[in-house]
Amino acid sequence: MTDSLRVDGGRPLVGEIAVRGAKNFVSKAMVAALLGSTPSVLRNVPEIRDVKVVSSLLTLHGVGVRYDVSTGELTLDTANLRSADAAHIADHAGSSRIPILLCGPLLHRLGEAVIPDLGGCRIGDRPIDFHLEILTKFGATVTQREDGLHLSAPNGLHGIRHEFAFPSVGATEQLLLTAVLAEGVTTLHNAAVEPEIKDLIDTLQKMGAIISVDTDRSITIEGVEQLRGYDHWSLTDRIEAGSWAAAALATRGDIFVKGAQQRHMGMFLNVFRKVGGEFEVTTDGIRFFHPGTDLKPIALQTDVHPGFMTDWQQPMVVALTQARGLSIVHETVYENRFGFTEALEKMGAQVQLYKECLGDKKCRFGQRNFRHSAVISGPTPLRAADIEVPDLRGGFSHLIAALAAEGTSTVSGIGIIDRGYENFRAKLTALGAKVEA
Ligand code: EPZ
């Protein structure tokens, strides 16, 4: 498959596509299977690259992995669990951060775990300090060696009391995956409570864990001695669903997203409506469509759940280039998530980036020189361009821009999009897009 796509844009996307399980839950549920002494079955699993990466990491650790693409059924058998070496883990992990989440389960099951050095930016852009702090507090010993970090737990892992300065998704998952088999009680304050985390908690409960979640973002876990495998149906990927919804808006289209679940997309639907987008919720999914009149500008801030997800920000910004007036977007989760707007400007969009917090949310980046607020002035017709995909969500957003633009664009590096958007080329064709590899 070639790594670029020629997109003949300027046509509305119209039709129906289906979205399966959430990338950001499925990968964690696969890790949770390591904790079970009997096989686990995960259902509604999409055929995306991240599932392949985690499958190969688990296989490396002796897990029997079977995947049926058509039914989406994934079976994971941990009967022959074993350690793997750092170099092999690094080969299989690519740029994935999943190896850090294997640590708690592997420490419980095998007494040791390794995190390879996954590249220079590991402690830079997306640090793992929260993860290491938690693991150490549980009783893990961390040793830095040439090939990466080696962890052991000579005295076992014991429940902790912990509070996050920022409700990190991955670190909350780390804590859950470690606390369930740790001796004693663990309490976490200021936890992330994304729907994907709630689904992980449900999965762990099926395995035999005892976990309660309070309304004030605190989670209590009573450690148990053993866990069994699970049988679980993954929630739908709400990021993918929101991305297609934004594509409907930006291309003046009408897309029925089969599988989209209203209860996990509340804040997205509010914003979609404020911009002027129309939607209809049915039992099978959600129909998203352009109103046929001008879109409206909005002021938007990304946030942890139940706020507007950072992963919806990039596709929505493309739609906002078509709204009449000035929209303001304040990104409060990542310090540097507007790089993709450079390509939009090349295509005719007007986007100004600011270091200041353009919003009332207290944010960690305000005083730190990061261009984390954007002002988008619209509507600006987009014109075709040759663009290079920067990352997963930015990449899909570039694709949306190319679909909305008049003329033929070449979008390169689209392999990244396979990490999280199942079969997106076929879905684009099903929606009437003119794309060619
Ligand atoms: C998860 O990343 C998702 N990835 C991200 O989706 C998503 O954007 C993010 O949560 C927020 O919702 C997966 O689930 C695989 P975080 P995660 O820990 O867990 C800082 C996508 O495109 N931080 O909540 O890595 C960090 O730098 C991806 O699907 C630390 O400072 O996110 C960031 O500013 C991209 N130290 C903030 O916390 C740490 O040790 C949020 O990160 C960990 C995080």
XYZ file of C-alpha atoms and ligand atoms in Angstrom:
481
model
C 0.000 0.000 0.000
C 1.480 3.395 -0.929
C 2.014 5.925 1.789
C 0.302 8.807 0.044
C -3.193 9.549 -1.148
C -4.321 11.806 -3.982
C -7.508 13.498 -2.890
C -9.762 15.194 -5.401
C -11.646 17.438 -2.964
C -14.563 19.820 -2.936
C -17.254 17.116 -2.691
C -19.532 16.539 0.295
C -19.000 13.220 2.080
C -22.351 11.441 2.101
C -23.328 7.956 3.259
C -22.864 5.491 6.089
C -19.749 4.067 7.734
C -19.297 1.904 10.823
C -16.938 2.542 13.720
C -15.787 -0.295 16.008
C -13.988 -0.441 19.376
C -12.004 2.451 20.844
C -8.260 2.362 20.138
C -7.547 3.943 23.509
C -9.514 1.295 25.382
C -8.764 -1.817 23.331
C -4.991 -1.468 23.739
C -5.365 -1.151 27.545
C -7.856 -4.034 27.811
C -5.321 -6.172 25.943
C -2.750 -5.302 28.609
C -5.291 -6.070 31.367
C -5.579 -9.626 30.001
C -2.020 -10.182 31.341
C -3.458 -10.036 34.860
C -5.840 -12.972 34.282
C -4.908 -16.563 34.943
C -7.464 -17.782 32.346
C -7.998 -16.595 28.713
C -9.762 -13.312 27.919
C -12.046 -12.466 25.001
C -12.291 -8.888 23.764
C -15.021 -8.073 21.242
C -15.627 -5.261 18.734
C -11.859 -4.956 18.160
C -10.964 -2.850 15.077
C -8.265 -3.801 12.598
C -5.874 -0.924 13.313
C -2.116 -0.770 13.603
C -2.116 -0.142 17.369
C -3.917 -3.469 17.918
C -1.228 -5.175 15.824
C 1.526 -3.476 17.845
C 0.062 -4.561 21.196
C -0.637 -8.061 19.831
C 2.991 -8.454 18.855
C 4.175 -7.104 22.230
C 1.966 -9.614 24.027
C 3.063 -12.460 21.732
C 6.639 -11.560 22.606
C 5.697 -12.161 26.246
C 4.311 -15.624 25.478
C 0.632 -14.648 25.223
C -1.426 -16.644 22.707
C -3.223 -14.060 20.518
C -6.008 -14.941 18.054
C -7.911 -12.271 16.105
C -10.873 -12.684 13.799
C -11.088 -9.500 11.716
C -14.643 -10.042 10.508
C -16.213 -10.611 13.932
C -13.737 -8.372 15.776
C -13.162 -11.120 18.361
C -9.722 -11.186 19.995
C -8.681 -14.032 22.313
C -5.717 -13.661 24.657
C -4.274 -16.638 26.530
C -1.636 -16.006 29.213
C -0.908 -19.643 30.130
C 2.691 -19.399 28.841
C 3.560 -15.873 29.994
C 7.293 -15.071 29.955
C 9.681 -12.125 30.055
C 11.061 -10.453 26.949
C 14.216 -8.423 26.434
C 14.317 -4.678 25.950
C 15.694 -4.734 22.399
C 12.858 -6.970 21.178
C 10.253 -4.901 22.998
C 11.628 -1.736 21.362
C 11.523 -3.419 17.918
C 7.866 -4.330 18.361
C 6.688 -1.180 20.128
C 7.521 1.368 17.431
C 6.577 4.725 18.908
C 3.840 3.210 21.098
C 3.776 4.028 24.803
C 2.131 0.714 25.702
C 5.336 -0.898 27.128
C 5.069 1.407 30.166
C 1.603 0.008 30.915
C 2.841 -3.589 30.841
C 4.951 -2.918 33.944
C 2.401 -3.403 36.748
C 0.890 -6.605 35.306
C 4.325 -8.084 34.496
C 5.669 -7.242 37.953
C 2.698 -9.090 39.466
C 2.854 -12.088 37.184
C 6.617 -12.471 36.588
C 8.321 -10.308 39.213
C 10.113 -8.167 36.602
C 9.472 -5.783 33.708
C 11.517 -3.832 31.174
C 10.853 -0.534 29.412
C 13.143 -0.015 26.444
C 14.422 3.411 25.605
C 11.708 4.362 23.135
C 13.543 7.385 21.755
C 14.743 10.814 22.759
C 11.316 12.296 23.286
C 10.320 9.753 25.915
C 11.140 12.050 28.804
C 10.619 15.189 26.720
C 7.365 15.825 24.923
C 5.325 13.025 26.447
C 7.011 12.179 29.750
C 6.470 9.041 31.862
C 7.350 10.604 35.223
C 3.831 10.050 36.647
C 4.061 6.353 35.743
C 7.458 5.820 37.348
C 6.452 7.718 40.475
C 3.431 5.457 40.949
C 5.284 2.201 40.278
C 8.006 3.179 42.738
C 5.433 4.084 45.361
C 3.813 0.642 44.961
C 7.228 -0.843 45.798
C 8.912 -1.349 42.416
C 12.649 -0.821 42.118
C 13.673 0.931 38.922
C 17.205 0.552 37.547
C 18.482 2.439 34.520
C 20.607 0.191 32.263
C 22.031 0.699 28.808
C 19.010 -0.868 27.080
C 16.354 0.904 29.147
C 14.670 0.740 32.539
C 14.526 -2.545 34.457
C 11.890 -2.939 37.161
C 11.573 -5.514 39.899
C 9.517 -5.824 43.086
C 11.600 -7.765 45.586
C 9.093 -7.178 48.402
C 5.908 -7.325 46.334
C 3.593 -4.431 45.451
C 1.507 -2.745 48.140
C -1.498 -0.410 47.989
C -0.836 3.356 47.988
C -2.574 6.689 48.537
C -1.940 9.008 45.621
C -3.115 12.284 44.140
C -2.377 13.489 40.620
C -1.421 17.098 39.983
C -3.055 16.558 36.560
C -5.568 13.761 35.785
C -3.427 11.797 33.313
C -5.230 9.061 31.389
C -2.251 6.730 31.066
C -1.102 7.163 34.667
C -4.634 6.455 35.956
C -4.606 3.251 33.892
C -1.160 2.424 35.228
C -2.417 2.781 38.774
C -5.511 0.621 38.117
C -3.531 -2.144 36.403
C -1.065 -2.223 39.302
C -3.432 -1.741 42.254
C -5.865 -4.562 41.431
C -3.375 -7.264 42.474
C -1.382 -5.193 44.993
C -1.699 -6.097 48.651
C -4.121 -3.797 50.508
C -6.143 -0.760 49.501
C -5.175 1.928 46.972
C -6.831 5.321 46.750
C -6.339 7.786 43.933
C -7.505 11.410 43.957
C -7.842 13.618 40.876
C -8.044 10.546 38.639
C -8.876 10.694 34.933
C -12.398 9.362 34.389
C -12.613 9.085 30.585
C -15.205 6.576 29.276
C -12.292 4.381 28.125
C -11.078 4.260 31.748
C -14.583 3.404 32.980
C -14.657 0.565 30.448
C -11.283 -0.634 31.739
C -12.680 -0.584 35.280
C -15.699 -2.640 34.131
C -13.332 -5.107 32.479
C -11.195 -5.422 35.606
C -14.335 -5.914 37.698
C -15.319 -8.834 35.439
C -11.866 -10.291 36.150
C -12.532 -10.223 39.904
C -11.216 -6.765 40.902
C -12.903 -4.572 43.518
C -12.933 -0.932 42.362
C -15.198 1.972 43.269
C -15.310 5.365 41.567
C -16.604 8.417 43.411
C -18.146 11.524 41.867
C -15.161 13.636 43.017
C -12.626 11.948 40.693
C -11.425 9.578 43.384
C -11.009 5.843 42.870
C -10.584 3.153 45.525
C -9.188 -0.275 44.699
C -9.162 -3.177 47.160
C -6.394 -5.511 46.052
C -7.291 -9.179 45.485
C -5.037 -12.237 45.258
C -5.950 -13.484 41.825
C -7.798 -12.410 38.702
C -9.362 -14.464 35.906
C -9.839 -13.691 32.210
C -12.712 -11.528 30.933
C -15.255 -11.459 28.127
C -15.938 -7.839 27.169
C -17.428 -5.756 24.328
C -15.409 -2.571 23.735
C -17.112 0.802 23.726
C -17.081 2.568 20.330
C -14.212 4.814 19.329
C -15.619 8.262 20.115
C -12.553 9.991 18.664
C -13.036 8.291 15.298
C -16.782 9.020 15.413
C -16.070 12.716 16.155
C -13.512 12.838 13.350
C -16.075 11.649 10.783
C -18.606 14.105 12.204
C -16.126 16.964 11.686
C -15.523 15.692 8.147
C -19.279 15.914 7.472
C -19.263 19.513 8.676
C -16.143 20.624 6.791
C -17.264 19.071 3.461
C -20.936 20.151 3.780
C -21.779 16.460 3.961
C -24.104 14.021 5.699
C -22.592 10.971 7.413
C -24.304 8.277 9.456
C -21.728 6.878 11.889
C -22.934 3.425 12.797
C -21.894 2.474 16.317
C -21.457 6.083 17.598
C -22.732 6.325 21.187
C -24.332 9.524 22.460
C -23.479 8.864 26.107
C -19.756 9.032 25.358
C -19.940 12.082 23.100
C -22.029 14.558 25.094
C -19.580 17.452 25.030
C -18.750 16.861 21.369
C -22.450 16.968 20.447
C -22.914 20.240 22.361
C -20.064 21.855 20.456
C -21.201 20.370 17.136
C -24.633 21.914 17.697
C -23.201 25.333 18.733
C -21.183 25.425 15.497
C -24.451 24.886 13.670
C -24.033 21.189 12.835
C -27.118 18.989 12.878
C -27.276 15.485 14.296
C -29.809 12.748 14.892
C -29.216 10.049 17.475
C -30.626 6.576 16.746
C -30.177 3.243 18.502
C -27.634 2.166 15.847
C -25.529 5.302 15.689
C -25.559 9.031 14.998
C -26.225 10.921 11.752
C -24.089 14.072 11.487
C -24.877 16.624 8.793
C -24.184 20.152 7.594
C -27.138 22.534 8.067
C -26.916 24.019 4.580
C -26.488 27.524 6.073
C -23.406 29.314 7.481
C -21.562 27.586 10.343
C -21.123 29.668 13.513
C -17.841 30.540 15.262
C -17.265 29.332 18.829
C -14.931 29.636 21.802
C -13.688 26.209 22.823
C -11.339 24.766 25.437
C -10.068 21.209 25.440
C -10.132 19.411 28.767
C -10.063 16.044 30.471
C -13.388 14.191 30.613
C -16.164 15.314 30.864
C -14.741 18.241 28.881
C -14.119 18.521 25.137
C -11.382 15.971 24.318
C -8.056 17.158 22.975
C -8.302 14.452 20.293
C -11.438 16.081 18.848
C -9.720 19.462 18.663
C -7.793 18.960 15.424
C -10.659 17.700 13.216
C -12.969 20.372 14.677
C -10.475 23.153 13.874
C -10.711 22.178 10.182
C -14.503 22.539 10.349
C -14.092 25.928 12.101
C -12.155 27.280 9.101
C -15.566 27.155 7.386
C -17.487 29.018 10.140
C -18.394 32.697 9.623
C -16.412 34.796 12.158
C -13.650 34.314 14.720
C -13.351 31.049 16.641
C -11.048 30.671 19.624
C -9.584 27.339 20.700
C -7.589 26.923 23.938
C -5.711 23.598 24.131
C -5.148 22.702 27.809
C -4.079 19.033 27.640
C -1.033 19.135 25.328
C 1.381 22.033 25.104
C 2.029 21.619 21.400
C -0.978 20.370 19.448
C -1.455 23.082 16.833
C 1.482 22.200 14.556
C -0.966 20.752 12.039
C -2.440 24.233 11.376
C 0.623 25.187 9.333
C -0.643 22.954 6.501
C -4.130 24.438 6.862
C -2.686 27.920 6.367
C -0.897 26.687 3.261
C -4.335 25.632 2.012
C -5.819 29.075 2.618
C -7.049 28.890 6.223
C -6.412 31.824 8.572
C -5.149 30.555 11.924
C -3.181 32.656 14.434
C -1.445 30.897 17.320
C -0.895 32.503 20.735
C 1.178 31.684 23.798
C -1.463 33.203 26.070
C -4.368 31.210 27.498
C -7.333 32.389 25.405
C -9.894 30.956 27.798
C -10.738 30.960 31.484
C -9.504 27.478 32.335
C -6.470 27.370 34.567
C -3.898 25.763 32.304
C -0.362 24.475 32.820
C 1.022 26.130 29.686
C 0.083 29.780 30.113
C 3.384 31.037 31.515
C 5.576 28.656 29.571
C 5.955 29.987 26.067
C 3.890 27.284 24.332
C 1.680 28.350 21.421
C -1.372 26.557 22.750
C -4.252 28.894 21.791
C -5.583 29.452 18.277
C -7.794 32.058 16.658
C -9.423 30.856 13.440
C -10.955 33.349 11.082
C -13.488 32.085 8.576
C -14.941 31.147 6.295
C -11.911 30.638 4.067
C -12.199 28.500 0.955
C -9.521 25.817 1.139
C -7.357 25.082 -1.888
C -5.542 21.863 -2.736
C -1.944 21.399 -1.588
C 0.732 18.764 -1.113
C 0.861 18.034 2.576
C 2.743 15.718 4.913
C 0.884 14.065 7.773
C 2.387 15.017 11.178
C 0.640 12.622 13.604
C -2.482 10.515 13.929
C -5.170 13.132 14.637
C -3.388 15.941 12.811
C -3.105 13.544 9.863
C -6.800 12.768 9.707
C -7.468 16.496 9.981
C -5.245 17.132 6.971
C -7.236 14.535 5.106
C -10.468 16.337 6.014
C -8.975 19.612 4.788
C -7.964 17.990 1.487
C -11.482 16.560 1.094
C -12.990 20.010 1.677
C -10.538 21.812 -0.643
C -11.156 22.472 -4.320
C -8.659 20.643 -6.526
C -6.336 17.683 -6.107
C -4.159 17.420 -3.007
C -1.481 14.862 -2.272
C -1.422 13.783 1.364
C 1.800 11.916 2.246
C 2.666 9.771 5.246
C -0.902 8.517 5.625
C 0.321 5.195 7.088
C 0.156 6.913 10.501
C -3.611 7.186 10.110
C -3.875 3.361 10.072
C -2.826 3.458 13.734
C -6.292 4.554 14.761
C -8.750 4.719 11.825
C -9.878 1.290 10.657
C -10.134 0.925 6.888
C -10.285 4.672 6.332
C -9.528 4.465 2.602
C -12.527 2.163 1.970
C -14.720 4.317 4.221
C -13.778 7.446 2.256
C -14.713 5.724 -0.995
C -18.007 4.538 0.521
C -18.765 8.195 1.354
C -18.221 9.266 -2.253
C -14.714 10.743 -1.856
C -12.455 10.663 -4.904
C -9.214 9.287 -3.478
C -6.465 7.328 -5.156
C -3.385 5.645 -3.701
C -4.019 9.155 26.193
O -2.627 9.481 26.175
C -4.382 8.849 24.766
N -3.542 7.763 24.273
C -4.211 10.099 23.908
O -4.654 9.807 22.602
C -5.056 11.235 24.472
O -4.804 12.402 23.737
C -4.687 11.458 25.948
O -4.817 10.218 26.680
C -5.581 12.500 26.596
O -6.936 12.123 26.481
C -3.855 6.513 24.559
O -4.815 6.214 25.262
C -2.991 5.443 23.965
P -2.110 11.637 29.423
P -1.804 9.541 27.535
O -1.218 10.836 30.295
O -2.347 8.550 28.471
C 1.232 14.836 30.678
C -4.511 9.609 20.272
O -4.289 10.326 19.262
N 1.947 13.719 31.347
O -3.498 11.920 29.888
O -0.370 9.472 27.165
C 1.372 14.736 29.162
O 2.587 15.260 28.697
C -3.696 9.810 21.534
O -5.328 8.675 20.283
C 3.042 13.999 32.126
O 3.443 15.158 32.286
O -2.171 11.014 27.971
C 0.160 15.492 28.687
O 0.426 16.875 28.653
C -2.755 10.948 21.445
N 3.713 12.951 32.720
C -0.882 15.222 29.768
O -0.158 14.740 30.906
C 3.319 11.648 32.556
O 3.967 10.737 33.125
C -1.940 14.224 29.353
O -1.364 12.980 29.093
C 2.186 11.373 31.786
C 1.515 12.427 31.175
